[in-house]
Amino acid sequence: MSRPTGSELMEKLVALCKRRGFVFPASEIYGGINGFWDYGPLGVQLKNRLRDRWWRDMVECPPLGPDGHPLSIVGIDSSIIQNPKAWVASGHVGGFSDPMVDCRETKARYRADHLHVLNHETGERFAFVEGEVEVALKRAKKVLKRSVSEEDFESGLLVDLAEEELEMIWAPGAKERGTLTPPREFNLMFSTTVGATGGDDNVAYLRPETAQGIFLNYKNVVDTSRVRIPFGIAQVGKAFRNEVTPRNYIFRSREFEQMEMEWFCHPDEAAKWFEFWSEQRLAWWRSLGIQADNLVLREHDQDELAHYAKTGEGTVDVEYRYPFTDPAFGELEGVAHRGSFDLEQHQEHSKVKLQYFDPQTQERFVPHVIEPASGLTRGVLVILCEAYDVDESRPSPEIMRIPKSLAPIQAAIFPLVAKEGMPDIAEKLYLELRREFVVQMDVKQSIGKRYARMDEAGTPYCFTIDGQTVEDQTVTVRDRDTGDQQRVALDSVAEFLRAGLAS
Ligand code: GAP
């Protein structure tokens, strides 16, 4: 069996992630809850490592700018719940919605812009869910008694259809035509009430993006830190969207994590910074070891732009070739030119001045903002998809080739047998390494089974203590990716590991 692709790859990956403790369905013992996922012991390690890498490269050691000077970016951690007026000002109460259609017959609910519509000569139209083109083609062929090409599909057409045209649509799985309701706008924000008396006046929202917490603290940061324009404010944290159709595993969920940075600059320099950050972010994802041809930069069309990006100069997405979009690509990160939209809005609604005063030029202005916004949990999905591999020459062929620096478990230590002094040496090595690395000691089962467990967890190195160790103080180290083994001195294992994990 070679490495599977498409839906087969997703099935195998989801099963492995469940079996090994990367990702579990939330509330599984109660039958789960659509759009919510829990991260298990390996998953949370991987997620935290990706988050820490982003934080390091964004806040602690940001890149050099186009002129070779170090950039200045600070971090914050804002509340998930803010004053609801903030979400009115940001445009989310009025405009953060998706068009939604229901099928009266099957009771399924779809995002109207995620339904493909098949157009053919007789005027009959079929709707199919995004990502199910293969199924759609088969069904269309059966009904029309002729083959249909992918070019016959028009994406998102449903949004623009008149009601009489909707009457001619066969919805996915429906037995008769015309069961889809006209699209309705559906606000994606989760609401809650604050305080014990919680009436309509106490409604508050769970943040749908981490970005607004940054805009709300713009003045505080400028007043308390030594930042000078251009500079950035970064934040990592949970965001919540009541997605109409959460799907594709952790790709689109209702609770997820974002890694966002707002780059405040002079309006005249915004175009330069937009280009700079677009290229930087693509290069960053590549630097994690994601294959270059699985990543692209794609500019948004005018009709795709989010409400906040309309006043800016556009949005570029870093896209990845997911197994469920293959051969096409899907969003991983957006780099948006938000212009002065957010600060102007908050200035107007709060009546607090959010201008910047440049002491050198004596100029006062509302900065423009370039925003690289990525999904942390979506990034985890990309790392998992990219890592999954099959090597038939191994007794247990599934391997997670997670970038070594992001691996949840960094090394395993195996005494070959539980006798002849080997467990004691293993224990001593384990106690030394655990001070600096995430290591696991495993004494059970055959050595082949122990290697297989670690291959599935993505552990880069396994050190085995054997008969020779007792004699010459060397251990065998097996490399996850090649399966090659070599001997290294016991007292240089830490150094070996340090170098290997950094590579
Ligand atoms: N502040 C801008 C903003 O939130 P976005 O394109 O809506 O822009 C940024 O979101 C990133 O957050 C996306 O590129 C994606 O990686 C991630 N994201 C958005 N919605 C998501 C969802 N429902 N589930 C998982 N990740 C999501």
Coordinates of C-alpha atoms and ligand atoms in Angstrom, one line a residue:
M1 CA 0.0 0.0 0.0
S2 CA 1.4 3.4 -0.9
R3 CA 0.5 6.7 0.8
P4 CA -3.3 7.1 0.2
T5 CA -4.8 10.3 -1.1
G6 CA -8.1 12.2 -0.9
S7 CA -10.8 10.8 1.4
E8 CA -8.9 7.6 2.0
L9 CA -6.0 9.6 3.4
M10 CA -8.4 11.6 5.6
E11 CA -10.1 8.4 6.9
K12 CA -6.7 6.8 7.9
L13 CA -5.4 10.1 9.4
V14 CA -8.5 10.6 11.5
A15 CA -8.4 7.0 12.7
L16 CA -4.7 7.3 13.7
C17 CA -5.2 10.6 15.4
K18 CA -8.0 9.1 17.5
R19 CA -6.1 5.9 18.2
R20 CA -2.9 7.6 19.2
G21 CA -4.4 10.6 21.1
F22 CA -3.9 13.5 18.8
V23 CA -7.6 14.6 18.3
F24 CA -10.8 13.3 19.9
P25 CA -14.4 14.3 19.1
A26 CA -15.6 16.6 21.9
S27 CA -18.1 15.0 24.3
E28 CA -17.6 11.7 22.6
I29 CA -19.2 9.6 25.4
Y30 CA -22.4 11.6 24.7
G31 CA -22.3 11.1 21.0
G32 CA -20.1 14.2 20.3
I33 CA -21.1 17.7 19.3
N34 CA -20.8 18.9 15.7
G35 CA -18.0 21.3 15.1
F36 CA -16.1 20.8 18.4
W37 CA -12.9 18.8 18.9
D38 CA -10.6 18.0 21.8
Y39 CA -6.9 17.7 21.6
G40 CA -5.4 14.6 23.3
P41 CA -1.9 14.3 24.9
L42 CA -0.1 14.2 21.6
G43 CA -2.3 16.8 19.9
V44 CA -1.9 19.4 22.6
Q45 CA 1.9 19.0 22.5
L46 CA 1.9 19.5 18.8
K47 CA -0.5 22.4 18.9
N48 CA 1.5 24.1 21.7
R49 CA 4.8 23.6 19.8
L50 CA 3.3 25.2 16.6
R51 CA 2.0 28.1 18.7
D52 CA 5.3 28.6 20.4
R53 CA 7.2 28.6 17.1
W54 CA 4.8 31.2 15.8
W55 CA 5.2 33.3 19.0
R56 CA 9.0 33.0 18.9
D57 CA 9.2 34.0 15.2
M58 CA 6.6 36.8 15.5
V59 CA 7.0 38.3 18.9
E60 CA 10.3 37.2 20.5
C61 CA 12.5 37.2 17.4
P62 CA 10.5 38.8 14.5
P63 CA 12.1 38.9 11.1
L64 CA 14.2 41.7 9.7
G65 CA 12.2 44.2 7.6
P66 CA 12.7 44.9 3.9
D67 CA 15.5 47.4 4.8
G68 CA 17.3 44.8 7.0
H69 CA 16.3 46.4 10.3
P70 CA 14.7 44.2 13.1
L71 CA 10.9 44.6 13.3
S72 CA 9.2 45.4 16.6
I73 CA 6.2 43.3 17.6
V74 CA 4.7 42.9 21.1
G75 CA 2.2 40.4 22.4
I76 CA -1.1 40.7 24.3
D77 CA -3.7 38.3 25.7
S78 CA -7.1 39.8 25.7
S79 CA -10.5 38.6 27.0
I80 CA -12.7 36.4 24.9
I81 CA -15.7 38.4 25.9
Q82 CA -15.6 42.2 25.4
N83 CA -18.1 45.0 25.6
P84 CA -20.7 44.1 23.0
K85 CA -20.4 47.6 21.5
A86 CA -17.0 46.6 20.3
W87 CA -18.6 44.0 18.0
V88 CA -21.1 46.6 16.7
A89 CA -18.3 48.9 15.8
S90 CA -16.2 46.2 14.2
G91 CA -19.1 45.3 11.9
H92 CA -19.5 41.8 13.2
V93 CA -23.0 42.3 14.7
G94 CA -24.3 43.7 11.4
G95 CA -22.2 42.0 8.8
F96 CA -20.5 38.8 10.1
S97 CA -22.9 36.3 8.4
D98 CA -23.0 33.5 5.9
P99 CA -25.9 32.8 3.4
M100 CA -27.6 29.6 4.5
V101 CA -30.1 27.3 2.9
D102 CA -32.1 24.5 4.3
C103 CA -33.4 21.4 2.6
R104 CA -37.1 21.0 3.6
E105 CA -37.0 17.3 2.7
T106 CA -33.7 16.0 4.2
K107 CA -33.5 18.7 6.9
A108 CA -29.8 19.3 5.9
R109 CA -28.4 22.8 6.2
Y110 CA -25.9 24.2 3.8
R111 CA -23.9 27.3 3.2
A112 CA -25.3 28.6 -0.1
D113 CA -21.9 29.5 -1.3
H114 CA -20.7 26.0 -0.7
L115 CA -23.1 24.3 -3.0
H116 CA -22.1 23.6 -6.6
V117 CA -24.8 23.8 -9.1
L118 CA -24.8 21.7 -12.2
N119 CA -26.3 23.3 -15.2
H120 CA -27.4 21.3 -18.2
E121 CA -29.3 21.8 -21.5
T122 CA -32.7 20.7 -20.2
G123 CA -32.7 23.5 -17.6
E124 CA -32.7 21.0 -14.7
R125 CA -30.1 21.9 -12.1
F126 CA -28.5 19.7 -9.4
A127 CA -26.9 21.0 -6.2
F128 CA -24.0 19.3 -4.6
V129 CA -22.0 20.0 -1.6
E130 CA -18.5 21.5 -1.9
G131 CA -15.9 18.8 -2.0
E132 CA -18.2 16.1 -3.2
V133 CA -17.7 16.7 -6.9
E134 CA -17.0 13.0 -7.6
V135 CA -20.2 11.9 -6.0
A136 CA -22.0 14.7 -7.9
L137 CA -20.7 13.7 -11.2
K138 CA -21.7 10.1 -10.7
R139 CA -25.3 11.0 -9.7
A140 CA -25.6 13.5 -12.5
K141 CA -24.5 10.8 -15.0
K142 CA -27.1 8.4 -13.6
V143 CA -29.9 10.9 -13.9
L144 CA -28.9 12.4 -17.2
K145 CA -27.7 9.2 -18.7
R146 CA -24.6 10.9 -20.0
S147 CA -21.2 11.8 -18.5
V148 CA -20.7 15.3 -17.1
S149 CA -17.5 17.2 -16.8
E150 CA -16.3 19.2 -13.9
E151 CA -16.5 22.3 -16.0
D152 CA -20.3 21.9 -15.8
F153 CA -20.2 23.0 -12.2
E154 CA -20.6 26.6 -11.1
S155 CA -19.5 27.2 -7.6
G156 CA -21.7 29.3 -5.3
L157 CA -24.4 29.9 -7.8
L158 CA -27.2 29.3 -5.4
V159 CA -26.6 32.7 -3.7
D160 CA -27.7 34.5 -6.9
L161 CA -30.6 32.3 -8.0
A162 CA -34.2 33.6 -8.2
E163 CA -36.9 31.7 -6.3
E164 CA -38.4 30.2 -9.5
E165 CA -34.9 28.9 -10.4
L166 CA -34.5 27.4 -6.9
E167 CA -37.7 25.4 -7.7
M168 CA -35.7 23.5 -10.4
I169 CA -32.9 22.4 -8.1
W170 CA -32.4 18.9 -6.9
A171 CA -30.8 19.1 -3.5
P172 CA -28.2 16.6 -2.4
G173 CA -30.0 13.4 -1.4
A174 CA -33.5 14.8 -2.1
K175 CA -36.2 12.7 -3.9
E176 CA -37.8 15.7 -5.5
R177 CA -36.9 19.1 -6.8
G178 CA -37.3 22.5 -5.2
T179 CA -36.7 21.5 -1.6
L180 CA -34.1 24.2 -0.9
T181 CA -35.2 27.4 0.9
P182 CA -33.9 30.7 -0.5
P183 CA -30.6 31.8 1.2
R184 CA -30.9 33.6 4.5
E185 CA -28.2 35.5 6.3
F186 CA -27.1 33.8 9.5
N187 CA -24.9 35.6 12.0
L188 CA -21.9 33.5 13.0
M189 CA -21.3 34.9 16.5
F190 CA -22.1 32.9 19.5
S191 CA -23.9 34.9 22.1
T192 CA -24.2 34.5 25.9
T193 CA -25.5 36.7 28.8
V194 CA -23.3 38.3 31.4
G195 CA -24.3 38.4 35.1
A196 CA -26.9 36.6 37.1
T197 CA -29.9 38.7 35.9
G198 CA -28.9 38.1 32.3
G199 CA -31.7 39.6 30.2
D200 CA -31.5 41.0 26.6
D201 CA -29.5 44.0 27.8
N202 CA -26.8 41.7 29.1
V203 CA -26.1 39.9 25.8
A204 CA -22.4 39.5 25.0
Y205 CA -20.5 37.6 22.3
L206 CA -17.7 35.1 22.2
R207 CA -15.1 36.7 20.0
P208 CA -15.2 35.4 16.4
E209 CA -11.6 36.7 15.8
T210 CA -8.7 37.5 18.1
A211 CA -8.0 40.6 16.1
Q212 CA -10.5 42.9 17.8
G213 CA -8.9 42.4 21.2
I214 CA -5.7 43.9 19.6
F215 CA -7.5 47.0 18.2
L216 CA -9.2 47.5 21.6
N217 CA -5.8 47.6 23.2
Y218 CA -4.0 49.6 20.5
K219 CA -4.0 52.8 22.7
N220 CA -3.0 51.0 25.8
V221 CA 0.0 49.5 24.1
V222 CA 1.1 52.7 22.4
D223 CA 0.8 54.6 25.8
T224 CA 2.7 52.0 27.8
S225 CA 5.3 50.4 25.5
R226 CA 8.0 52.1 23.6
V227 CA 6.6 51.1 20.2
R228 CA 6.9 53.4 17.3
I229 CA 5.2 53.0 14.0
P230 CA 5.6 50.7 12.1
F231 CA 5.1 48.0 14.8
G232 CA 2.9 45.0 15.4
I233 CA 0.7 43.5 18.1
A234 CA 0.2 39.8 18.2
Q235 CA -2.2 37.5 19.9
V236 CA -2.9 33.7 20.0
G237 CA -6.1 32.4 21.4
K238 CA -9.5 30.8 21.0
A239 CA -12.1 32.1 18.5
F240 CA -15.7 31.0 18.1
R241 CA -18.0 30.9 15.0
N242 CA -21.3 29.2 14.8
E243 CA -20.4 27.8 11.4
V244 CA -23.4 26.8 9.3
T245 CA -21.6 23.6 8.1
P246 CA -18.5 22.7 10.2
R247 CA -16.7 20.2 8.1
N248 CA -13.5 18.5 7.1
Y249 CA -12.4 17.4 10.5
I250 CA -10.6 20.3 12.3
F251 CA -10.5 22.4 9.2
R252 CA -13.7 24.3 9.9
S253 CA -14.9 24.0 13.5
R254 CA -17.0 26.1 15.7
E255 CA -14.3 26.6 18.4
F256 CA -10.8 27.0 17.1
E257 CA -7.6 28.9 17.8
Q258 CA -6.1 31.7 15.8
M259 CA -2.6 33.3 15.6
E260 CA -3.0 36.9 14.5
M261 CA -0.8 39.9 14.2
E262 CA -1.9 43.4 13.4
W263 CA 0.9 45.5 11.8
F264 CA 0.3 49.2 12.3
C265 CA 2.0 51.4 9.7
H266 CA 1.8 54.8 7.9
P267 CA -0.9 54.8 5.2
D268 CA 1.8 55.6 2.5
E269 CA 3.7 52.4 3.5
A270 CA 0.8 50.0 3.7
A271 CA 1.2 48.5 0.2
K272 CA 4.9 47.8 0.8
W273 CA 4.1 46.0 4.1
F274 CA 1.2 44.1 2.6
E275 CA 3.7 42.6 0.0
F276 CA 6.3 42.0 2.7
W277 CA 4.0 40.1 5.1
S278 CA 2.4 38.1 2.3
E279 CA 5.8 36.7 1.3
Q280 CA 7.0 36.3 4.8
R281 CA 4.0 34.2 5.8
L282 CA 4.3 31.9 2.9
A283 CA 8.1 31.5 3.6
W284 CA 7.3 30.8 7.3
W285 CA 5.0 27.9 6.5
R286 CA 7.6 26.5 4.1
S287 CA 10.2 26.8 6.8
L288 CA 8.3 24.2 8.8
G289 CA 9.1 21.7 6.2
I290 CA 5.8 21.8 4.3
Q291 CA 6.4 20.8 0.7
A292 CA 6.7 24.0 -1.5
D293 CA 4.3 22.7 -4.2
N294 CA 1.6 22.0 -1.5
L295 CA 1.5 25.8 -0.7
V296 CA 0.4 28.7 -2.8
L297 CA -0.4 32.4 -2.4
R298 CA -3.8 33.4 -3.8
E299 CA -5.3 36.8 -4.1
H300 CA -8.9 37.2 -3.1
D301 CA -11.4 38.3 -5.8
Q302 CA -13.3 41.6 -4.9
D303 CA -16.5 39.7 -4.1
E304 CA -14.7 37.4 -1.5
L305 CA -13.4 40.2 0.6
A306 CA -14.4 40.4 4.3
H307 CA -16.2 43.5 5.4
Y308 CA -13.1 45.0 7.1
A309 CA -10.9 44.4 4.0
K310 CA -13.1 46.4 1.6
T311 CA -11.5 49.7 2.4
G312 CA -8.0 48.2 2.2
E313 CA -6.1 47.1 -0.9
G314 CA -7.1 43.4 -0.7
T315 CA -6.4 40.1 0.8
V316 CA -4.0 37.3 -0.1
D317 CA -4.4 33.8 1.3
V318 CA -1.7 31.3 2.0
E319 CA -3.4 28.1 0.8
Y320 CA -2.6 24.4 1.3
R321 CA -3.4 21.4 -0.9
Y322 CA -5.6 19.5 1.7
P323 CA -6.5 15.9 0.9
F324 CA -10.2 17.0 0.6
T325 CA -9.4 19.9 -1.8
D326 CA -6.8 18.1 -3.8
P327 CA -5.9 18.9 -6.6
A328 CA -7.2 22.4 -5.6
F329 CA -6.1 24.3 -2.5
G330 CA -7.9 25.7 0.6
E331 CA -7.2 28.5 3.0
L332 CA -4.6 28.2 5.8
E333 CA -3.9 31.9 6.5
G334 CA -5.2 35.2 5.3
V335 CA -3.0 38.3 4.9
A336 CA -5.5 41.3 4.8
H337 CA -5.0 44.9 4.1
R338 CA -7.5 46.3 6.6
G339 CA -6.7 49.9 5.9
S340 CA -7.8 52.1 8.8
F341 CA -11.3 50.5 9.0
D342 CA -11.1 49.0 12.5
L343 CA -9.4 51.9 14.3
E344 CA -11.7 54.5 12.6
Q345 CA -14.7 52.4 13.6
H346 CA -13.6 52.1 17.3
Q347 CA -12.7 55.8 17.3
E348 CA -16.1 56.7 16.1
H349 CA -18.1 54.4 18.4
S350 CA -16.0 54.8 21.6
K351 CA -15.3 58.6 21.0
V352 CA -11.7 57.9 22.1
K353 CA -9.0 59.2 19.7
L354 CA -7.0 56.4 18.2
Q355 CA -4.6 58.5 16.2
Y356 CA -0.9 58.1 16.2
F357 CA 1.4 61.1 16.7
D358 CA 4.7 60.9 15.0
P359 CA 7.2 63.0 17.1
Q360 CA 9.7 63.2 14.3
T361 CA 7.4 64.4 11.5
Q362 CA 4.8 66.0 13.9
E363 CA 2.2 64.2 11.8
R364 CA -1.0 62.9 13.4
F365 CA -2.8 60.0 11.6
V366 CA -4.9 56.9 12.0
P367 CA -2.5 54.0 11.1
H368 CA -3.3 51.5 8.4
V369 CA -3.2 47.8 9.3
I370 CA -1.8 44.8 7.6
E371 CA -3.0 41.6 9.2
P372 CA -1.5 38.1 8.8
A373 CA -4.2 35.9 10.4
S374 CA -3.7 32.2 10.6
G375 CA -5.6 29.3 12.2
L376 CA -3.5 27.4 14.8
T377 CA -5.8 24.4 14.8
R378 CA -5.9 24.6 11.0
G379 CA -2.1 24.7 11.0
V380 CA -2.1 21.5 13.1
L381 CA -4.3 19.9 10.5
V382 CA -1.8 20.9 7.8
I383 CA 1.1 19.4 9.8
L384 CA -0.8 16.2 10.3
C385 CA -1.8 15.8 6.7
E386 CA 1.7 16.5 5.5
A387 CA 3.2 14.1 8.1
Y388 CA 1.1 11.0 7.4
D389 CA 3.0 8.5 5.4
V390 CA 3.1 4.7 4.7
D391 CA 6.3 2.6 4.5
E392 CA 5.4 -1.0 3.6
S393 CA 8.9 -2.2 4.5
R394 CA 8.1 -1.7 8.2
P395 CA 6.1 -4.2 10.2
S396 CA 3.6 -1.5 11.1
P397 CA 3.7 0.8 8.1
E398 CA 2.1 4.1 9.3
I399 CA 4.5 6.9 10.2
M400 CA 3.9 10.5 11.2
R401 CA 6.8 12.4 9.7
I402 CA 6.1 15.5 11.9
P403 CA 8.8 18.1 11.6
K404 CA 11.4 17.1 14.3
S405 CA 11.2 20.4 16.0
L406 CA 7.5 20.1 16.5
A407 CA 7.3 16.4 17.5
P408 CA 5.1 15.8 20.6
I409 CA 7.5 13.2 22.0
Q410 CA 11.1 14.0 21.1
A411 CA 12.7 10.7 22.0
A412 CA 12.0 7.2 23.3
I413 CA 14.2 5.0 25.4
F414 CA 14.0 1.3 25.2
P415 CA 15.9 -1.3 27.3
L416 CA 16.1 -4.2 24.8
V417 CA 15.2 -6.7 27.5
A418 CA 14.1 -6.1 31.1
K419 CA 17.2 -7.7 32.6
E420 CA 21.1 -7.7 32.6
G421 CA 21.3 -4.2 33.9
M422 CA 19.6 -2.7 30.9
P423 CA 16.5 -1.2 32.7
D424 CA 18.9 0.6 35.1
I425 CA 20.9 2.2 32.4
A426 CA 17.7 3.2 30.5
E427 CA 16.3 4.7 33.7
K428 CA 19.4 6.8 34.3
L429 CA 19.4 8.1 30.6
Y430 CA 15.7 8.8 30.9
L431 CA 16.2 10.8 34.1
E432 CA 19.0 12.8 32.4
L433 CA 17.1 13.5 29.2
R434 CA 13.7 14.4 30.7
R435 CA 15.2 17.6 32.2
E436 CA 15.5 19.0 28.8
F437 CA 13.4 17.0 26.4
V438 CA 10.0 15.3 26.2
V439 CA 11.0 11.6 26.4
Q440 CA 9.2 8.4 27.1
M441 CA 10.6 5.1 28.4
D442 CA 8.9 1.9 27.1
V443 CA 9.9 -1.5 28.4
K444 CA 7.0 -3.5 27.2
Q445 CA 6.5 -5.6 24.0
S446 CA 8.9 -6.5 21.2
I447 CA 11.3 -3.9 20.0
G448 CA 9.5 -3.8 16.6
K449 CA 6.1 -3.0 18.3
R450 CA 7.8 -0.3 20.3
Y451 CA 9.3 1.3 17.2
A452 CA 5.9 1.2 15.5
R453 CA 4.2 3.0 18.4
M454 CA 6.7 5.7 18.2
D455 CA 6.5 6.0 14.4
E456 CA 2.8 6.6 14.7
A457 CA 3.4 9.2 17.4
G458 CA 5.9 10.9 15.1
T459 CA 8.8 10.5 17.6
P460 CA 12.0 11.4 15.7
Y461 CA 14.5 9.2 17.7
C462 CA 14.5 5.9 19.6
F463 CA 17.5 5.0 21.8
T464 CA 17.9 1.3 22.6
I465 CA 20.0 0.0 25.5
D466 CA 21.3 -3.5 24.6
G467 CA 23.9 -6.0 25.6
Q468 CA 26.7 -3.9 24.0
T469 CA 25.7 -0.8 26.1
V470 CA 26.6 -2.7 29.2
E471 CA 30.1 -3.4 27.7
D472 CA 31.0 -0.2 25.9
Q473 CA 28.6 2.5 27.1
T474 CA 27.1 3.1 23.6
V475 CA 23.4 2.9 22.6
T476 CA 21.6 2.3 19.3
V477 CA 19.7 5.3 17.9
R478 CA 17.1 4.7 15.2
D479 CA 16.0 7.6 13.0
R480 CA 12.2 7.7 12.4
D481 CA 12.3 8.8 8.8
T482 CA 15.0 6.5 7.4
G483 CA 14.8 3.6 9.9
D484 CA 18.6 3.7 9.9
Q485 CA 20.4 2.8 13.1
Q486 CA 23.8 3.9 14.4
R487 CA 25.6 3.8 17.7
V488 CA 26.3 6.8 19.8
A489 CA 28.1 7.1 23.2
L490 CA 25.7 7.2 26.1
D491 CA 27.2 10.5 27.4
S492 CA 26.6 12.2 24.0
V493 CA 22.9 11.3 23.6
A494 CA 21.7 14.7 24.8
E495 CA 24.0 16.5 22.4
F496 CA 22.9 14.2 19.5
L497 CA 19.3 14.9 20.3
R498 CA 19.8 18.7 20.6
A499 CA 21.4 18.8 17.1
G500 CA 18.8 16.4 15.6
L501 CA 15.7 18.2 16.8
A502 CA 17.1 21.6 15.6
S503 CA 17.7 20.2 12.0
Ligands
GAP1 N1 -9.0 38.5 11.8 C1 -9.2 38.0 10.5 C2 -9.8 36.7 10.4 O1 -10.3 36.2 11.4 P1 -10.3 34.7 8.8 O2 -9.8 34.5 7.4 O3 -11.8 34.7 9.0 O4 -9.7 36.2 9.2 C3 -8.2 33.7 9.9 O5 -9.6 33.7 9.8 C4 -7.8 32.2 9.9 O6 -8.5 31.5 11.0 C5 -8.2 31.4 8.7 O7 -7.2 31.5 7.7 C6 -8.2 30.0 9.2 O8 -6.9 29.4 9.3 C7 -8.7 30.2 10.6 N2 -10.2 29.9 10.7 C8 -11.2 30.7 10.4 N3 -12.4 30.1 10.6 C9 -12.1 28.9 11.1 C10 -12.9 27.8 11.5 N4 -14.2 27.8 11.5 N5 -12.2 26.7 12.0 C11 -10.9 26.6 12.0 N6 -10.1 27.6 11.6 C12 -10.7 28.7 11.2

